[in-house]
Short mmCIF file of C-alpha atoms in Angstrom, two decimals:
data_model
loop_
_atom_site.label_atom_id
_atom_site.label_comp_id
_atom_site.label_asym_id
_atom_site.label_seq_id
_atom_site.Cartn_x
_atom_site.Cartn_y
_atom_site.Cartn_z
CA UNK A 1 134.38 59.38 -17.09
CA UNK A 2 131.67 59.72 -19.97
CA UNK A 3 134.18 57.80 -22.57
CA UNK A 4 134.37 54.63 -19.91
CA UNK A 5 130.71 54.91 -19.38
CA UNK A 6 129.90 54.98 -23.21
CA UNK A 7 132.96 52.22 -23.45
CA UNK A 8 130.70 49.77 -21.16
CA UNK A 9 127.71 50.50 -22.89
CA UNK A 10 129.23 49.58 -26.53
CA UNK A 11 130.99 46.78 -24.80
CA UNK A 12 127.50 45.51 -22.71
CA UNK A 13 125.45 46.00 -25.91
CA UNK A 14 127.99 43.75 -27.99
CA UNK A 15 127.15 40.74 -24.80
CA UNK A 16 123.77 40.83 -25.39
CA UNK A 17 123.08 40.87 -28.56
CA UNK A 18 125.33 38.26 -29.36
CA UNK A 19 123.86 36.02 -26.10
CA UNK A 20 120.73 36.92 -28.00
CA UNK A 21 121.53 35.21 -30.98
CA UNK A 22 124.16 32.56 -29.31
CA UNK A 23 122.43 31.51 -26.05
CA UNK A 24 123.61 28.23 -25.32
CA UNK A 25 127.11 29.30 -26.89
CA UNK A 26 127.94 29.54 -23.38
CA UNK A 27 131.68 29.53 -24.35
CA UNK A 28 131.17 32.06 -26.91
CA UNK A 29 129.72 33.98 -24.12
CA UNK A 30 132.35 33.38 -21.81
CA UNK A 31 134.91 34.75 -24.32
CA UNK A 32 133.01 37.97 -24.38
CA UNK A 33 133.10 38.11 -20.66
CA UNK A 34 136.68 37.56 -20.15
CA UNK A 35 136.97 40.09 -23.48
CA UNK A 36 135.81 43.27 -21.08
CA UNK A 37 137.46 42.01 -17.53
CA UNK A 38 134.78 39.95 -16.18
CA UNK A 39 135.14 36.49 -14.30
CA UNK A 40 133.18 33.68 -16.73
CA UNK A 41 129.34 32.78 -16.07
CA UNK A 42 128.54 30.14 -13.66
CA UNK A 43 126.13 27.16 -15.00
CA UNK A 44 123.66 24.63 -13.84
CA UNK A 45 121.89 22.09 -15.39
CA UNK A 46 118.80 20.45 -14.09
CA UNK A 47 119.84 17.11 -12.53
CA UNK A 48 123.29 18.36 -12.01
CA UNK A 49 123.91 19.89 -8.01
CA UNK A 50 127.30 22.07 -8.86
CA UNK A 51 128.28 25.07 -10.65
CA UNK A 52 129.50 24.09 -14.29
CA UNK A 53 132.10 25.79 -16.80
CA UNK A 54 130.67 26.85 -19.87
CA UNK A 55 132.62 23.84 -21.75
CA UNK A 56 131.13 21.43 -19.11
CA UNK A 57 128.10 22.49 -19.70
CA UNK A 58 128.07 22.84 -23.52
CA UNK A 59 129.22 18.79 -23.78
CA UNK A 60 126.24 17.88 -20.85
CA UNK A 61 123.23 19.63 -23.09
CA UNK A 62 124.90 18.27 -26.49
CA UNK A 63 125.30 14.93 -24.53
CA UNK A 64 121.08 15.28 -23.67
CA UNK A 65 120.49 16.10 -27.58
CA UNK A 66 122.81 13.28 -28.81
CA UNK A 67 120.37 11.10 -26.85
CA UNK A 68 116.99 12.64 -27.67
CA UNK A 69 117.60 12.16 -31.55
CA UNK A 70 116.89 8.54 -31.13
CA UNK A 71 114.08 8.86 -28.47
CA UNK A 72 110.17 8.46 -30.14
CA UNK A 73 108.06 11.17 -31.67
CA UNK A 74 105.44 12.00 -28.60
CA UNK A 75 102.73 13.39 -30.93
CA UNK A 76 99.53 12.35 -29.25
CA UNK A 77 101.37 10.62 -26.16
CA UNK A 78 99.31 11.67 -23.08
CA UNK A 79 102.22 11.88 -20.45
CA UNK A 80 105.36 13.84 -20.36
CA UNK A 81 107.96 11.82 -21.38
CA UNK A 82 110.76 12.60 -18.38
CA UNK A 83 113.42 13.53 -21.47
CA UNK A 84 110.61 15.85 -23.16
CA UNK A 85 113.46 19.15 -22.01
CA UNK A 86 116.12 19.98 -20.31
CA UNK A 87 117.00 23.59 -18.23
CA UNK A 88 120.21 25.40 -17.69
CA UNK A 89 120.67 28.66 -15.66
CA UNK A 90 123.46 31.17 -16.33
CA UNK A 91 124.60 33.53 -14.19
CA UNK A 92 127.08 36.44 -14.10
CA UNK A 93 128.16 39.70 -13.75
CA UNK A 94 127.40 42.67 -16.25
CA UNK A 95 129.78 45.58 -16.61
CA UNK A 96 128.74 47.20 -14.18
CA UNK A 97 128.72 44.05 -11.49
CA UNK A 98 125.24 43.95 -11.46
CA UNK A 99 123.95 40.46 -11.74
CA UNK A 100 122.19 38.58 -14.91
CA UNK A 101 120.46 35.52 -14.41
CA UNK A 102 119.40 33.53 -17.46
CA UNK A 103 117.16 30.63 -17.16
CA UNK A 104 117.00 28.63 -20.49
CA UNK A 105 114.84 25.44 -21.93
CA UNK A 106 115.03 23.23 -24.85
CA UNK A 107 112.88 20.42 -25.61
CA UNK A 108 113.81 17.84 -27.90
CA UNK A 109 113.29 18.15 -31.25
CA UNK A 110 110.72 15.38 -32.28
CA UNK A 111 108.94 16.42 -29.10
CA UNK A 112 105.76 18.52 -30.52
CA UNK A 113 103.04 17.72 -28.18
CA UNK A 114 101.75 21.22 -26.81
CA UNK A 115 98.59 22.45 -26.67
CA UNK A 116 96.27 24.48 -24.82
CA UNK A 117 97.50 24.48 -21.46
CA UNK A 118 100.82 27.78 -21.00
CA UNK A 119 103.79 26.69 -19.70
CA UNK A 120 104.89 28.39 -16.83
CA UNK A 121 108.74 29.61 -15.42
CA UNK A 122 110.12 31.67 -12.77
CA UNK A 123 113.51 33.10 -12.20
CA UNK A 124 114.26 32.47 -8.28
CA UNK A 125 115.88 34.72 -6.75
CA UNK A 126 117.28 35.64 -2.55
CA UNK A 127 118.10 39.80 -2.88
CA UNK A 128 119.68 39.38 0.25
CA UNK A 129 119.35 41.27 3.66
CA UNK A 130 118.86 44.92 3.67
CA UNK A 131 117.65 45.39 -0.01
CA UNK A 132 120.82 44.94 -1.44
CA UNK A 133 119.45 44.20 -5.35
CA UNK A 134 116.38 45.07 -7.06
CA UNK A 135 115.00 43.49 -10.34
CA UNK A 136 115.82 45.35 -13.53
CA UNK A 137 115.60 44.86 -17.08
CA UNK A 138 113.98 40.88 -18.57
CA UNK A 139 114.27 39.88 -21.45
CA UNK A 140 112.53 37.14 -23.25
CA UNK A 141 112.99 34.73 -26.69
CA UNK A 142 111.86 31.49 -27.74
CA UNK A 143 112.52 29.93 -31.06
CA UNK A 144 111.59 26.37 -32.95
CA UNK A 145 113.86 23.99 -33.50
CA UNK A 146 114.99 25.63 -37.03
CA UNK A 147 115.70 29.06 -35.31
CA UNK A 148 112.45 30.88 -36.32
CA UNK A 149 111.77 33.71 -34.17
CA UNK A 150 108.39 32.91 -31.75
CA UNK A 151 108.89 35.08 -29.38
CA UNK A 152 105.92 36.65 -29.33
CA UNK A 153 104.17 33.26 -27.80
CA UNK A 154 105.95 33.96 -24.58
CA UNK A 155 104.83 36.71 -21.59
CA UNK A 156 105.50 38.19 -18.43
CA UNK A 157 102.96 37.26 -16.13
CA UNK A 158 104.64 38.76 -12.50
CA UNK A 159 107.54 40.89 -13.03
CA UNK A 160 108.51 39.95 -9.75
CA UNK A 161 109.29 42.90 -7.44
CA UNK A 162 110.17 40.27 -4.10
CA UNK A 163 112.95 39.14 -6.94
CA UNK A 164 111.15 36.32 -8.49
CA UNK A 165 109.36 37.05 -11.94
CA UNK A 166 107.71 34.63 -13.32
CA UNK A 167 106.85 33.92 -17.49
CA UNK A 168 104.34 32.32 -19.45
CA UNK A 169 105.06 30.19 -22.44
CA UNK A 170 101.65 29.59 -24.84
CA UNK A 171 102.72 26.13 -26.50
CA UNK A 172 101.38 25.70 -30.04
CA UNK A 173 102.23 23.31 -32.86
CA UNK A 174 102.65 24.30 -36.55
CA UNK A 175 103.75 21.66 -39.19
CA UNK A 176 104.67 18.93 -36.39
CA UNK A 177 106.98 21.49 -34.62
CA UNK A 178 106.69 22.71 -31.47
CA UNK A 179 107.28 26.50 -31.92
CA UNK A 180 108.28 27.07 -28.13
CA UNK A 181 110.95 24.59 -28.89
CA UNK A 182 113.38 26.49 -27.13
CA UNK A 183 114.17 29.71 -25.53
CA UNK A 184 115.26 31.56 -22.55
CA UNK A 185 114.25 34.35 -19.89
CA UNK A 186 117.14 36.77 -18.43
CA UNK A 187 117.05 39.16 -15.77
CA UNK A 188 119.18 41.81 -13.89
CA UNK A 189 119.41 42.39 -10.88
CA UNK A 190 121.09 46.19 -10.14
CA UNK A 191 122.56 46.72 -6.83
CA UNK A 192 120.90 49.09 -5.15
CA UNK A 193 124.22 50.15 -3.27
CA UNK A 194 122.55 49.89 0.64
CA UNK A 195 124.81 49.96 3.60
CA UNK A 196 126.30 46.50 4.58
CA UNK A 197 125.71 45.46 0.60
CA UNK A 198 129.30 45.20 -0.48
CA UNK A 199 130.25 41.61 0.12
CA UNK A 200 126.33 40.38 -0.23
CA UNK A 201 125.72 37.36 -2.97
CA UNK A 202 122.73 36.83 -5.02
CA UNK A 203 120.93 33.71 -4.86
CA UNK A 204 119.11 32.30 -8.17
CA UNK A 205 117.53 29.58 -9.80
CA UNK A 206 115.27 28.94 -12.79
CA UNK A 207 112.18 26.58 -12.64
CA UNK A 208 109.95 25.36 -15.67
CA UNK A 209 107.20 23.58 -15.66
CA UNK A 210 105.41 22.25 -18.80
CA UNK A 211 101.46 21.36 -18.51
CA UNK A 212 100.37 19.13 -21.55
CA UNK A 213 96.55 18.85 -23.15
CA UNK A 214 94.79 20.64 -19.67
CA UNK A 215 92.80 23.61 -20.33
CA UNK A 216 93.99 27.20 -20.37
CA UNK A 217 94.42 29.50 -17.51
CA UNK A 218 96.68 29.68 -14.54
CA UNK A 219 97.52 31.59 -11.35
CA UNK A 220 101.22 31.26 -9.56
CA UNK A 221 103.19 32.78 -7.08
CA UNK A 222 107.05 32.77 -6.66
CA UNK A 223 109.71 33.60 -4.26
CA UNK A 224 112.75 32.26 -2.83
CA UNK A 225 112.07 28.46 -2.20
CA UNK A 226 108.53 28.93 -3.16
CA UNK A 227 107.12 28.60 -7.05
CA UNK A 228 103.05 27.62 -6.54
CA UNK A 229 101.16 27.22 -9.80
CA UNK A 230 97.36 26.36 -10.07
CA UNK A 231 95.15 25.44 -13.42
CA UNK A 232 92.19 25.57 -14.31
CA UNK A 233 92.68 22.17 -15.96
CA UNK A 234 95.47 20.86 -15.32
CA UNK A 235 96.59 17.87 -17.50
CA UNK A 236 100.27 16.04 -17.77
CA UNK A 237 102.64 18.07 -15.96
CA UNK A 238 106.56 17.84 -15.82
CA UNK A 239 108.55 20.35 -13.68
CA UNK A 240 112.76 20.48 -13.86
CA UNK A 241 114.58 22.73 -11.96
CA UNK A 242 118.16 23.97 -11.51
CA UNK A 243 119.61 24.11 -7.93
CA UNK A 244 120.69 27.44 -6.79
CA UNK A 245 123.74 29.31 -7.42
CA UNK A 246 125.11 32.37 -5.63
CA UNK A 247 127.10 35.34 -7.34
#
């Protein structure tokens, strides 16, 4: 029994660090799934109302980015141009059939206009009757559009015990790049194994919404069907969502 627990451990590790490094390799991902025994990750894309493969997904987001190359440079443009980002949600099982929810964004690269104002996400989730998960570990990473590391510019505001956490993103601009260019925020949810539990589905979505020149300072709340942010300031504001997917 302690060699197959250390086996999923090694083999768990090995997932994450390479979604770490890979994260919209959702194929890549996949492969490592079906590696250890597990079913492939379910995707959805903002704008998009169905559970996608990895590969359909992969060729929608490079479709998005094909597009963006040729849109303008919004340095100093006051509103949120509606093509400004895109989100995807993954969401599968771990080795231990626990769920992981990753909620991902990725702003085009000639996009650069952030500011004062923190962005703001949540990870939606429905536990289900009878406490059937609970959250466990998040994890958080944002990069530029070269790769460089800027994680550090993003927080956890509400690790969400009703199931929702919800992140901050502090946009700044360096050299005409947005450094919050693109990331992601993942979450597990352990099962908490309650009576009546076995046959029970998680429910999840991810929401982002970007708030452009306003001034800093927010409050939100978040649950299932619920994510309520207020400013201080509040300037432009754009807010894409993916629908929900169960697991």
């Amino acid at each position: 029994m302690a060699n197959a627990q250390d086996w999923r451990i090694a083999a768990q590790a090995e997932i994450d660090a390479y979604q770490s490094q890979h994260p919209t390799d959702y194929t890549g991902i996949d492969q490592l799934l079906t590696k250890y025994g597990l079913p492939p990750m379910q995707v959805r894309v903002n704008g998009i109302d169905r559970d996608l493969t990895s590969t359909e997904a992969e060729t929608v987001l490079a479709s998005r980015e094909a597009a963006a190359k040729s849109a303008p440079s919004d340095f100093g443009v006051l509103a949120v141009p509606t093509d400004a980002f895109s989100v995807a949600m993954t969401l599968n099982y771990d080795l231990n059939t626990n769920r992981v929810v990753t909620g991902s964004w990725n702003f085009r690269d000639n996009y650069v206009n952030g500011s004062a104002p923190d962005d703001v996400a949540t990870i939606q989730t429905n536990l289900g009757g009878g406490g059937c998960f609970r959250t466990g570990a998040l994890t958080r990473k944002a990069a530029d559009y070269t790769g460089a590391d800027h994680t550090s510019a993003t927080y956890i505001d509400d690790g969400g015990v009703n199931g929702s956490p919800i992140f901050g993103i502090r946009d700044t601009v360096s050299g005409f790049k947005l450094l919050t260019d693109n990331g992601y925020f993942k979450a597990t949810f352990n099962k908490t194994g309650a009576s009546g539990c076995g046959s029970t589905k998680l429910g999840a979505q991810f929401q982002f919404e970007h708030n452009q020149d306003g001034s800093p300072g927010f409050s939100a709340s978040a649950a299932w069907g619920l994510f309520s942010i207020s400013y201080s300031n509040g300037g432009s504001k754009l807010r894409k969502s993916t629908t929900a997917s169960y697991l």
